[in-house]
């Protein structure tokens, strides 16, 4: 079981450590970093133990920091940057704009055979690659220059963005990314060429003749089973979808209770049929159904779902869980999620069977949570 949990919030990074006895209820705040700053995302590199923190500082832009000593000290890295003349062209009627970095929205480590390689997805929808631990970045032009990019549009932001990057553990040259809103894309050659692979998804919010267009699908989050990488789960704006063909085609999972809408999804690292979601009421409300915070879990590939409530607030709960704010640890033994109202809950398989059966709150009121990430283990 992982021994650290990194919680990215509107007002800093909180490092939680697990009690020695392995009880998930024993998580405690051990240290903090960047207090007062908006920490959008933290990535823990499993290859060398480094932590990377994305700071979204508004008027001062994005900053990227790296720590090689478990957060005791940090060194600033370079952030991805677009070249002069790069433009954002979208299909929602906005005039072309100069491409400037709004947010590093996703960050993933390359394969074990690629020391130093990092991948970053940004708003606007650029994919960047670094081969020197973030000291420099290169825009993946084979994706940026695709003509289909002109039909992408903003989902969570005014401009399209890449929020999910899945690296195939069998072959680090194989990448799958998800874009809001631009569907799912796959590269088998480290980004030299790309194919749109959102076939089977549909967009209820589009006119009938565009409903099934893979290039305009608003995928909220894409995750991959580590032991069975051809199995992927996607939380979409209007539903949940699953692929067992490496993303080559998708089928709808229609019976998520109490709602098919949400942002976050986690898949068990060794059991591709087991996944967790945090349902909500979509569009104009974006709050838990009936103001009851619950987690939906399937263990049979989406054929059926359980609604998990024990330990979660069931009255006047208005917690929304963002797309990076639900995570499972490396061994599949502990789950954690944080909310927009500063709540944080953990659930362990120790003593309760399967993660999600019983939830324990962190006895603290955090700032709004953007993302949670396990480190170590």
mmCIF file of C-alpha atoms in Angstrom:
data_model
loop_
_atom_site.group_PDB
_atom_site.id
_atom_site.type_symbol
_atom_site.label_atom_id
_atom_site.label_comp_id
_atom_site.label_asym_id
_atom_site.label_seq_id
_atom_site.Cartn_x
_atom_site.Cartn_y
_atom_site.Cartn_z
ATOM 1 C CA UNK A 1 0.000 0.000 0.000
ATOM 2 C CA UNK A 2 1.313 3.467 -0.852
ATOM 3 C CA UNK A 3 2.571 5.464 2.103
ATOM 4 C CA UNK A 4 2.097 9.032 0.858
ATOM 5 C CA UNK A 5 -0.790 10.941 -0.643
ATOM 6 C CA UNK A 6 -0.178 14.247 -2.426
ATOM 7 C CA UNK A 7 -3.176 16.585 -2.363
ATOM 8 C CA UNK A 8 -3.148 19.543 -4.762
ATOM 9 C CA UNK A 9 -5.391 22.399 -3.642
ATOM 10 C CA UNK A 10 -6.328 25.986 -4.352
ATOM 11 C CA UNK A 11 -4.044 27.091 -1.517
ATOM 12 C CA UNK A 12 -1.081 24.760 -1.585
ATOM 13 C CA UNK A 13 0.180 21.189 -1.630
ATOM 14 C CA UNK A 14 -0.580 18.947 1.339
ATOM 15 C CA UNK A 15 1.551 15.835 1.863
ATOM 16 C CA UNK A 16 -0.257 13.105 3.802
ATOM 17 C CA UNK A 17 1.435 10.101 5.352
ATOM 18 C CA UNK A 18 -0.160 6.812 6.334
ATOM 19 C CA UNK A 19 -0.015 5.385 9.836
ATOM 20 C CA UNK A 20 2.463 2.541 10.342
ATOM 21 C CA UNK A 21 -0.324 0.050 11.060
ATOM 22 C CA UNK A 22 -1.627 0.423 7.498
ATOM 23 C CA UNK A 23 -5.038 1.699 8.547
ATOM 24 C CA UNK A 24 -6.233 4.181 5.930
ATOM 25 C CA UNK A 25 -8.022 6.042 8.737
ATOM 26 C CA UNK A 26 -4.545 6.929 9.974
ATOM 27 C CA UNK A 27 -3.671 9.347 7.178
ATOM 28 C CA UNK A 28 -2.328 12.622 8.568
ATOM 29 C CA UNK A 29 -0.940 15.858 7.148
ATOM 30 C CA UNK A 30 2.828 15.504 7.449
ATOM 31 C CA UNK A 31 3.990 18.592 5.548
ATOM 32 C CA UNK A 32 2.917 21.336 3.176
ATOM 33 C CA UNK A 33 4.418 23.233 0.254
ATOM 34 C CA UNK A 34 3.498 26.360 -1.711
ATOM 35 C CA UNK A 35 0.964 27.465 0.917
ATOM 36 C CA UNK A 36 -1.260 30.160 -0.544
ATOM 37 C CA UNK A 37 -0.453 29.204 -4.149
ATOM 38 C CA UNK A 38 -2.834 27.452 -6.513
ATOM 39 C CA UNK A 39 -1.386 23.962 -7.028
ATOM 40 C CA UNK A 40 -3.185 22.510 -10.029
ATOM 41 C CA UNK A 41 -1.541 19.095 -10.205
ATOM 42 C CA UNK A 42 1.272 16.982 -8.756
ATOM 43 C CA UNK A 43 2.865 13.975 -10.458
ATOM 44 C CA UNK A 44 4.995 11.417 -8.607
ATOM 45 C CA UNK A 45 7.535 9.839 -10.974
ATOM 46 C CA UNK A 46 7.739 6.106 -10.165
ATOM 47 C CA UNK A 47 11.115 5.785 -11.892
ATOM 48 C CA UNK A 48 13.207 7.958 -9.572
ATOM 49 C CA UNK A 49 10.783 9.172 -6.901
ATOM 50 C CA UNK A 50 10.756 12.789 -8.079
ATOM 51 C CA UNK A 51 7.672 14.929 -7.546
ATOM 52 C CA UNK A 52 6.534 17.534 -10.085
ATOM 53 C CA UNK A 53 4.112 20.280 -9.050
ATOM 54 C CA UNK A 54 2.170 22.499 -11.465
ATOM 55 C CA UNK A 55 1.387 25.925 -10.015
ATOM 56 C CA UNK A 56 -1.315 27.978 -11.739
ATOM 57 C CA UNK A 57 -0.548 31.505 -10.565
ATOM 58 C CA UNK A 58 -3.096 33.483 -12.589
ATOM 59 C CA UNK A 59 -1.544 36.730 -13.756
ATOM 60 C CA UNK A 60 1.945 35.216 -13.270
ATOM 61 C CA UNK A 61 1.152 32.157 -15.376
ATOM 62 C CA UNK A 62 2.103 28.534 -14.809
ATOM 63 C CA UNK A 63 5.193 27.362 -12.942
ATOM 64 C CA UNK A 64 6.610 23.838 -12.779
ATOM 65 C CA UNK A 65 8.566 22.729 -9.715
ATOM 66 C CA UNK A 66 10.518 19.514 -9.093
ATOM 67 C CA UNK A 67 11.497 17.893 -5.808
ATOM 68 C CA UNK A 68 13.917 14.983 -5.442
ATOM 69 C CA UNK A 69 13.702 14.792 -1.633
ATOM 70 C CA UNK A 70 10.010 14.111 -0.934
ATOM 71 C CA UNK A 71 9.008 17.754 -0.970
ATOM 72 C CA UNK A 72 11.595 19.145 1.443
ATOM 73 C CA UNK A 73 13.041 21.355 -1.312
ATOM 74 C CA UNK A 74 11.961 22.329 -4.815
ATOM 75 C CA UNK A 75 13.687 23.468 -8.012
ATOM 76 C CA UNK A 76 11.901 25.378 -10.745
ATOM 77 C CA UNK A 77 11.738 23.722 -14.169
ATOM 78 C CA UNK A 78 10.814 25.166 -17.547
ATOM 79 C CA UNK A 79 7.145 25.170 -18.546
ATOM 80 C CA UNK A 80 5.953 24.185 -22.030
ATOM 81 C CA UNK A 81 5.684 27.097 -24.444
ATOM 82 C CA UNK A 82 4.162 27.577 -27.871
ATOM 83 C CA UNK A 83 6.128 29.147 -30.712
ATOM 84 C CA UNK A 84 5.362 32.570 -32.188
ATOM 85 C CA UNK A 85 2.764 32.098 -34.895
ATOM 86 C CA UNK A 86 1.057 29.098 -33.269
ATOM 87 C CA UNK A 87 -2.691 29.704 -33.196
ATOM 88 C CA UNK A 88 -5.688 28.262 -31.420
ATOM 89 C CA UNK A 89 -8.472 27.662 -33.930
ATOM 90 C CA UNK A 90 -11.718 26.221 -32.554
ATOM 91 C CA UNK A 91 -15.069 25.158 -33.962
ATOM 92 C CA UNK A 92 -17.211 27.215 -31.591
ATOM 93 C CA UNK A 93 -17.139 30.470 -33.526
ATOM 94 C CA UNK A 94 -14.315 32.186 -31.670
ATOM 95 C CA UNK A 95 -11.766 33.977 -33.861
ATOM 96 C CA UNK A 96 -8.247 32.486 -34.034
ATOM 97 C CA UNK A 97 -6.037 33.458 -31.125
ATOM 98 C CA UNK A 98 -2.331 33.315 -30.484
ATOM 99 C CA UNK A 99 -1.489 30.097 -28.654
ATOM 100 C CA UNK A 100 -0.242 30.856 -25.157
ATOM 101 C CA UNK A 101 -0.025 28.471 -22.235
ATOM 102 C CA UNK A 102 -3.097 28.684 -19.994
ATOM 103 C CA UNK A 103 -2.568 25.530 -17.926
ATOM 104 C CA UNK A 104 -0.475 22.378 -17.723
ATOM 105 C CA UNK A 105 -3.516 20.115 -17.323
ATOM 106 C CA UNK A 106 -1.824 16.700 -17.315
ATOM 107 C CA UNK A 107 1.639 15.387 -16.572
ATOM 108 C CA UNK A 108 2.907 11.810 -16.960
ATOM 109 C CA UNK A 109 6.240 10.031 -16.724
ATOM 110 C CA UNK A 110 7.630 8.102 -19.680
ATOM 111 C CA UNK A 111 8.620 4.449 -19.548
ATOM 112 C CA UNK A 112 11.286 2.868 -17.380
ATOM 113 C CA UNK A 113 13.534 2.728 -20.449
ATOM 114 C CA UNK A 114 13.147 6.505 -20.980
ATOM 115 C CA UNK A 115 14.823 8.236 -18.022
ATOM 116 C CA UNK A 116 14.013 11.911 -18.030
ATOM 117 C CA UNK A 117 11.055 11.667 -20.402
ATOM 118 C CA UNK A 118 7.915 13.500 -19.370
ATOM 119 C CA UNK A 119 4.679 14.185 -21.227
ATOM 120 C CA UNK A 120 2.536 17.267 -20.583
ATOM 121 C CA UNK A 121 -0.934 18.085 -21.878
ATOM 122 C CA UNK A 122 -1.956 21.717 -21.902
ATOM 123 C CA UNK A 123 -4.726 24.224 -22.370
ATOM 124 C CA UNK A 124 -4.831 25.045 -25.266
ATOM 125 C CA UNK A 125 -4.705 21.485 -26.614
ATOM 126 C CA UNK A 126 -1.002 20.877 -27.019
ATOM 127 C CA UNK A 127 1.009 17.783 -26.123
ATOM 128 C CA UNK A 128 4.609 18.443 -25.089
ATOM 129 C CA UNK A 129 7.541 16.101 -24.543
ATOM 130 C CA UNK A 130 10.622 16.565 -22.342
ATOM 131 C CA UNK A 131 13.641 14.267 -22.271
ATOM 132 C CA UNK A 132 15.535 16.096 -19.522
ATOM 133 C CA UNK A 133 13.212 16.034 -16.485
ATOM 134 C CA UNK A 134 11.410 19.201 -17.554
ATOM 135 C CA UNK A 135 14.455 21.370 -18.250
ATOM 136 C CA UNK A 136 13.172 21.840 -21.815
ATOM 137 C CA UNK A 137 10.013 20.960 -23.746
ATOM 138 C CA UNK A 138 9.107 20.273 -27.367
ATOM 139 C CA UNK A 139 5.608 20.592 -28.811
ATOM 140 C CA UNK A 140 4.448 17.388 -30.511
ATOM 141 C CA UNK A 141 3.691 18.972 -33.859
ATOM 142 C CA UNK A 142 2.361 15.788 -35.451
ATOM 143 C CA UNK A 143 -0.714 16.236 -33.236
ATOM 144 C CA UNK A 144 -0.820 20.028 -33.127
ATOM 145 C CA UNK A 145 -0.719 20.270 -36.927
ATOM 146 C CA UNK A 146 -3.561 17.798 -37.511
ATOM 147 C CA UNK A 147 -6.372 19.472 -39.495
ATOM 148 C CA UNK A 148 -8.920 17.947 -37.103
ATOM 149 C CA UNK A 149 -7.700 20.301 -34.350
ATOM 150 C CA UNK A 150 -9.680 23.120 -35.968
ATOM 151 C CA UNK A 151 -12.879 21.322 -34.875
ATOM 152 C CA UNK A 152 -11.925 20.960 -31.212
ATOM 153 C CA UNK A 153 -13.496 23.296 -28.663
ATOM 154 C CA UNK A 154 -13.352 24.027 -24.971
ATOM 155 C CA UNK A 155 -15.008 21.861 -22.339
ATOM 156 C CA UNK A 156 -13.717 22.655 -18.870
ATOM 157 C CA UNK A 157 -12.054 25.805 -20.235
ATOM 158 C CA UNK A 158 -12.728 28.279 -23.033
ATOM 159 C CA UNK A 159 -10.102 26.497 -25.152
ATOM 160 C CA UNK A 160 -9.637 22.741 -25.706
ATOM 161 C CA UNK A 161 -7.225 20.963 -23.396
ATOM 162 C CA UNK A 162 -5.467 17.616 -22.944
ATOM 163 C CA UNK A 163 -6.233 16.336 -19.461
ATOM 164 C CA UNK A 164 -5.457 12.596 -19.728
ATOM 165 C CA UNK A 165 -2.311 10.832 -20.967
ATOM 166 C CA UNK A 166 -2.038 7.039 -20.770
ATOM 167 C CA UNK A 167 1.339 5.392 -21.399
ATOM 168 C CA UNK A 168 1.172 1.707 -22.325
ATOM 169 C CA UNK A 169 3.327 -0.169 -19.766
ATOM 170 C CA UNK A 170 4.170 -2.783 -22.416
ATOM 171 C CA UNK A 171 5.527 -0.237 -24.874
ATOM 172 C CA UNK A 172 6.142 3.408 -23.842
ATOM 173 C CA UNK A 173 5.956 4.472 -27.485
ATOM 174 C CA UNK A 174 2.191 3.837 -27.328
ATOM 175 C CA UNK A 175 0.250 6.812 -25.980
ATOM 176 C CA UNK A 176 -3.461 7.461 -25.619
ATOM 177 C CA UNK A 177 -4.719 10.934 -24.810
ATOM 178 C CA UNK A 178 -8.127 12.465 -24.156
ATOM 179 C CA UNK A 179 -9.170 15.990 -25.016
ATOM 180 C CA UNK A 180 -12.023 18.155 -23.799
ATOM 181 C CA UNK A 181 -13.417 18.533 -26.349
ATOM 182 C CA UNK A 182 -11.599 16.598 -29.048
ATOM 183 C CA UNK A 183 -12.112 12.908 -28.395
ATOM 184 C CA UNK A 184 -9.471 10.224 -27.830
ATOM 185 C CA UNK A 185 -6.259 9.922 -29.845
ATOM 186 C CA UNK A 186 -3.616 7.203 -30.082
ATOM 187 C CA UNK A 187 0.007 7.163 -31.183
ATOM 188 C CA UNK A 188 2.106 4.000 -31.537
ATOM 189 C CA UNK A 189 5.367 5.815 -32.292
ATOM 190 C CA UNK A 190 6.009 8.277 -29.457
ATOM 191 C CA UNK A 191 3.836 10.943 -31.050
ATOM 192 C CA UNK A 192 5.210 10.869 -34.604
ATOM 193 C CA UNK A 193 1.766 9.933 -35.972
ATOM 194 C CA UNK A 194 -1.777 9.925 -34.567
ATOM 195 C CA UNK A 195 -5.208 8.363 -35.103
ATOM 196 C CA UNK A 196 -8.559 9.460 -33.688
ATOM 197 C CA UNK A 197 -9.994 6.560 -31.652
ATOM 198 C CA UNK A 198 -13.207 7.803 -30.022
ATOM 199 C CA UNK A 199 -15.407 5.660 -32.281
ATOM 200 C CA UNK A 200 -18.461 4.399 -30.427
ATOM 201 C CA UNK A 201 -18.765 7.441 -28.195
ATOM 202 C CA UNK A 202 -21.629 9.838 -28.778
ATOM 203 C CA UNK A 203 -22.347 13.431 -27.793
ATOM 204 C CA UNK A 204 -25.932 14.165 -26.774
ATOM 205 C CA UNK A 205 -25.182 17.889 -26.767
ATOM 206 C CA UNK A 206 -24.495 17.990 -30.535
ATOM 207 C CA UNK A 207 -26.939 18.058 -33.467
ATOM 208 C CA UNK A 208 -27.932 14.643 -34.772
ATOM 209 C CA UNK A 209 -25.581 14.652 -37.726
ATOM 210 C CA UNK A 210 -22.592 15.381 -35.448
ATOM 211 C CA UNK A 211 -23.582 13.183 -32.493
ATOM 212 C CA UNK A 212 -21.244 10.313 -33.369
ATOM 213 C CA UNK A 213 -18.335 12.415 -34.677
ATOM 214 C CA UNK A 214 -15.305 11.116 -32.740
ATOM 215 C CA UNK A 215 -13.497 14.448 -33.071
ATOM 216 C CA UNK A 216 -15.945 16.466 -30.931
ATOM 217 C CA UNK A 217 -16.430 14.081 -28.004
ATOM 218 C CA UNK A 218 -16.079 15.686 -24.569
ATOM 219 C CA UNK A 219 -14.178 13.090 -22.568
ATOM 220 C CA UNK A 220 -13.801 14.217 -18.954
ATOM 221 C CA UNK A 221 -11.216 11.615 -17.894
ATOM 222 C CA UNK A 222 -9.449 8.608 -19.434
ATOM 223 C CA UNK A 223 -7.740 5.852 -17.390
ATOM 224 C CA UNK A 224 -6.012 2.597 -18.307
ATOM 225 C CA UNK A 225 -5.669 -0.682 -16.405
ATOM 226 C CA UNK A 226 -1.974 -1.249 -15.783
ATOM 227 C CA UNK A 227 -2.166 -5.067 -15.915
ATOM 228 C CA UNK A 228 -4.498 -5.081 -18.942
ATOM 229 C CA UNK A 229 -3.618 -1.909 -20.892
ATOM 230 C CA UNK A 230 -6.068 -2.622 -23.698
ATOM 231 C CA UNK A 231 -8.882 -1.945 -21.221
ATOM 232 C CA UNK A 232 -9.664 1.743 -20.819
ATOM 233 C CA UNK A 233 -12.469 3.545 -19.000
ATOM 234 C CA UNK A 234 -13.719 7.015 -19.893
ATOM 235 C CA UNK A 235 -15.976 9.371 -17.989
ATOM 236 C CA UNK A 236 -17.664 11.391 -20.734
ATOM 237 C CA UNK A 237 -19.842 14.473 -20.447
ATOM 238 C CA UNK A 238 -22.986 12.450 -21.090
ATOM 239 C CA UNK A 239 -22.013 9.000 -19.893
ATOM 240 C CA UNK A 240 -19.448 6.347 -19.159
ATOM 241 C CA UNK A 241 -17.673 4.383 -21.888
ATOM 242 C CA UNK A 242 -15.340 1.379 -21.861
ATOM 243 C CA UNK A 243 -12.966 -0.063 -24.440
ATOM 244 C CA UNK A 244 -11.346 -3.497 -24.389
ATOM 245 C CA UNK A 245 -9.481 -2.943 -27.672
ATOM 246 C CA UNK A 246 -6.960 -0.342 -26.645
ATOM 247 C CA UNK A 247 -9.390 2.465 -27.385
ATOM 248 C CA UNK A 248 -10.075 1.302 -30.926
ATOM 249 C CA UNK A 249 -13.791 1.236 -30.229
ATOM 250 C CA UNK A 250 -15.980 2.104 -27.259
ATOM 251 C CA UNK A 251 -19.235 0.885 -25.785
ATOM 252 C CA UNK A 252 -21.522 2.824 -23.505
ATOM 253 C CA UNK A 253 -21.894 1.741 -19.873
ATOM 254 C CA UNK A 254 -25.438 3.022 -19.277
ATOM 255 C CA UNK A 255 -26.378 1.855 -15.788
ATOM 256 C CA UNK A 256 -24.073 3.826 -13.480
ATOM 257 C CA UNK A 257 -26.061 4.732 -10.385
ATOM 258 C CA UNK A 258 -27.229 7.273 -9.368
ATOM 259 C CA UNK A 259 -26.009 9.231 -12.428
ATOM 260 C CA UNK A 260 -23.850 8.671 -15.514
ATOM 261 C CA UNK A 261 -22.454 12.223 -15.240
ATOM 262 C CA UNK A 262 -19.237 13.046 -13.444
ATOM 263 C CA UNK A 263 -15.614 13.946 -13.938
ATOM 264 C CA UNK A 264 -13.480 11.344 -12.168
ATOM 265 C CA UNK A 265 -12.828 7.655 -12.789
ATOM 266 C CA UNK A 266 -10.304 5.190 -11.345
ATOM 267 C CA UNK A 267 -9.622 1.638 -12.506
ATOM 268 C CA UNK A 268 -8.071 -1.124 -10.437
ATOM 269 C CA UNK A 269 -4.427 -1.658 -11.490
ATOM 270 C CA UNK A 270 -4.830 -5.464 -11.699
ATOM 271 C CA UNK A 271 -8.562 -6.011 -12.301
ATOM 272 C CA UNK A 272 -9.725 -4.327 -15.530
ATOM 273 C CA UNK A 273 -13.386 -4.953 -14.709
ATOM 274 C CA UNK A 274 -13.285 -2.990 -11.456
ATOM 275 C CA UNK A 275 -13.702 0.794 -11.586
ATOM 276 C CA UNK A 276 -14.955 3.658 -9.441
ATOM 277 C CA UNK A 277 -16.832 6.881 -10.283
ATOM 278 C CA UNK A 278 -18.200 9.862 -8.328
ATOM 279 C CA UNK A 279 -21.602 10.678 -9.899
ATOM 280 C CA UNK A 280 -23.198 14.123 -9.959
ATOM 281 C CA UNK A 281 -26.002 16.154 -11.530
ATOM 282 C CA UNK A 282 -24.688 17.607 -14.763
ATOM 283 C CA UNK A 283 -24.643 20.935 -16.560
ATOM 284 C CA UNK A 284 -26.439 23.716 -14.727
ATOM 285 C CA UNK A 285 -26.028 22.242 -11.201
ATOM 286 C CA UNK A 286 -22.962 19.997 -10.916
ATOM 287 C CA UNK A 287 -23.649 18.828 -7.381
ATOM 288 C CA UNK A 288 -24.167 15.335 -5.910
ATOM 289 C CA UNK A 289 -27.500 13.695 -6.704
ATOM 290 C CA UNK A 290 -29.973 14.551 -3.905
ATOM 291 C CA UNK A 291 -27.100 16.288 -2.060
ATOM 292 C CA UNK A 292 -25.727 12.882 -1.039
ATOM 293 C CA UNK A 293 -22.057 12.224 -1.713
ATOM 294 C CA UNK A 294 -21.578 8.674 -3.041
ATOM 295 C CA UNK A 295 -19.130 6.590 -5.052
ATOM 296 C CA UNK A 296 -20.275 4.141 -7.746
ATOM 297 C CA UNK A 297 -18.295 0.900 -8.105
ATOM 298 C CA UNK A 298 -18.426 -1.905 -10.628
ATOM 299 C CA UNK A 299 -16.616 -5.215 -10.402
ATOM 300 C CA UNK A 300 -17.927 -6.809 -13.581
ATOM 301 C CA UNK A 301 -16.904 -4.439 -16.341
ATOM 302 C CA UNK A 302 -19.934 -2.187 -15.958
ATOM 303 C CA UNK A 303 -22.674 -4.831 -16.048
ATOM 304 C CA UNK A 304 -23.749 -3.762 -12.554
ATOM 305 C CA UNK A 305 -22.910 -1.054 -10.032
ATOM 306 C CA UNK A 306 -22.919 -0.624 -6.273
ATOM 307 C CA UNK A 307 -23.577 2.753 -4.648
ATOM 308 C CA UNK A 308 -21.123 3.240 -1.783
ATOM 309 C CA UNK A 309 -22.175 5.560 1.044
ATOM 310 C CA UNK A 310 -20.666 4.396 4.341
ATOM 311 C CA UNK A 311 -18.637 7.202 5.870
ATOM 312 C CA UNK A 312 -19.659 9.784 3.261
ATOM 313 C CA UNK A 313 -21.962 12.758 4.049
ATOM 314 C CA UNK A 314 -25.560 11.972 3.135
ATOM 315 C CA UNK A 315 -27.264 15.271 3.945
ATOM 316 C CA UNK A 316 -26.615 18.708 2.443
ATOM 317 C CA UNK A 317 -23.431 17.573 0.702
ATOM 318 C CA UNK A 318 -22.478 19.748 -2.267
ATOM 319 C CA UNK A 319 -19.020 18.335 -2.955
ATOM 320 C CA UNK A 320 -17.954 18.103 -6.589
ATOM 321 C CA UNK A 321 -14.962 15.906 -7.457
ATOM 322 C CA UNK A 322 -12.744 17.109 -10.284
ATOM 323 C CA UNK A 323 -11.289 14.767 -12.924
ATOM 324 C CA UNK A 324 -7.887 14.329 -11.235
ATOM 325 C CA UNK A 325 -9.233 14.232 -7.683
ATOM 326 C CA UNK A 326 -9.952 10.467 -7.468
ATOM 327 C CA UNK A 327 -7.013 8.055 -7.347
ATOM 328 C CA UNK A 328 -6.118 4.482 -6.486
ATOM 329 C CA UNK A 329 -2.692 3.460 -5.229
ATOM 330 C CA UNK A 330 -0.164 1.276 -7.029
ATOM 331 C CA UNK A 331 -1.329 -1.966 -5.404
ATOM 332 C CA UNK A 332 -5.069 -1.312 -5.676
ATOM 333 C CA UNK A 333 -5.444 -1.335 -1.897
ATOM 334 C CA UNK A 334 -6.349 2.276 -1.147
ATOM 335 C CA UNK A 335 -8.615 4.844 -2.790
ATOM 336 C CA UNK A 336 -8.733 8.563 -2.115
ATOM 337 C CA UNK A 337 -10.766 11.479 -3.376
ATOM 338 C CA UNK A 338 -11.036 15.175 -2.596
ATOM 339 C CA UNK A 339 -13.751 17.701 -3.281
ATOM 340 C CA UNK A 340 -14.312 21.307 -4.233
ATOM 341 C CA UNK A 341 -15.408 22.041 -0.662
ATOM 342 C CA UNK A 342 -12.142 20.816 0.847
ATOM 343 C CA UNK A 343 -13.236 17.359 1.939
ATOM 344 C CA UNK A 344 -10.881 14.396 1.619
ATOM 345 C CA UNK A 345 -11.854 10.748 2.065
ATOM 346 C CA UNK A 346 -9.843 7.526 1.926
ATOM 347 C CA UNK A 347 -10.869 3.885 1.766
ATOM 348 C CA UNK A 348 -8.720 0.791 2.142
ATOM 349 C CA UNK A 349 -9.103 -2.892 1.401
ATOM 350 C CA UNK A 350 -7.600 -3.680 4.820
ATOM 351 C CA UNK A 351 -10.414 -4.899 7.060
ATOM 352 C CA UNK A 352 -13.178 -3.950 4.636
ATOM 353 C CA UNK A 353 -12.714 -6.226 1.628
ATOM 354 C CA UNK A 354 -12.565 -3.951 -1.424
ATOM 355 C CA UNK A 355 -11.646 -0.246 -1.502
ATOM 356 C CA UNK A 356 -14.814 1.798 -1.286
ATOM 357 C CA UNK A 357 -16.772 -0.304 1.197
ATOM 358 C CA UNK A 358 -16.098 2.178 3.997
ATOM 359 C CA UNK A 359 -14.747 5.733 3.808
ATOM 360 C CA UNK A 360 -12.795 7.697 6.390
ATOM 361 C CA UNK A 361 -12.650 11.505 6.292
ATOM 362 C CA UNK A 362 -9.458 13.420 6.896
ATOM 363 C CA UNK A 363 -10.017 15.391 10.123
ATOM 364 C CA UNK A 364 -9.134 18.709 8.471
ATOM 365 C CA UNK A 365 -10.778 21.345 6.299
ATOM 366 C CA UNK A 366 -8.626 21.742 3.228
ATOM 367 C CA UNK A 367 -8.867 24.360 0.487
ATOM 368 C CA UNK A 368 -10.720 23.207 -2.663
ATOM 369 C CA UNK A 369 -9.017 20.050 -3.958
ATOM 370 C CA UNK A 370 -7.862 19.918 -7.585
ATOM 371 C CA UNK A 371 -6.071 16.558 -7.621
ATOM 372 C CA UNK A 372 -4.903 13.653 -5.462
ATOM 373 C CA UNK A 373 -1.917 11.444 -6.233
ATOM 374 C CA UNK A 374 -0.385 8.493 -4.404
ATOM 375 C CA UNK A 375 3.392 8.342 -4.057
ATOM 376 C CA UNK A 376 5.564 5.470 -2.914
ATOM 377 C CA UNK A 377 4.516 1.914 -2.280
#
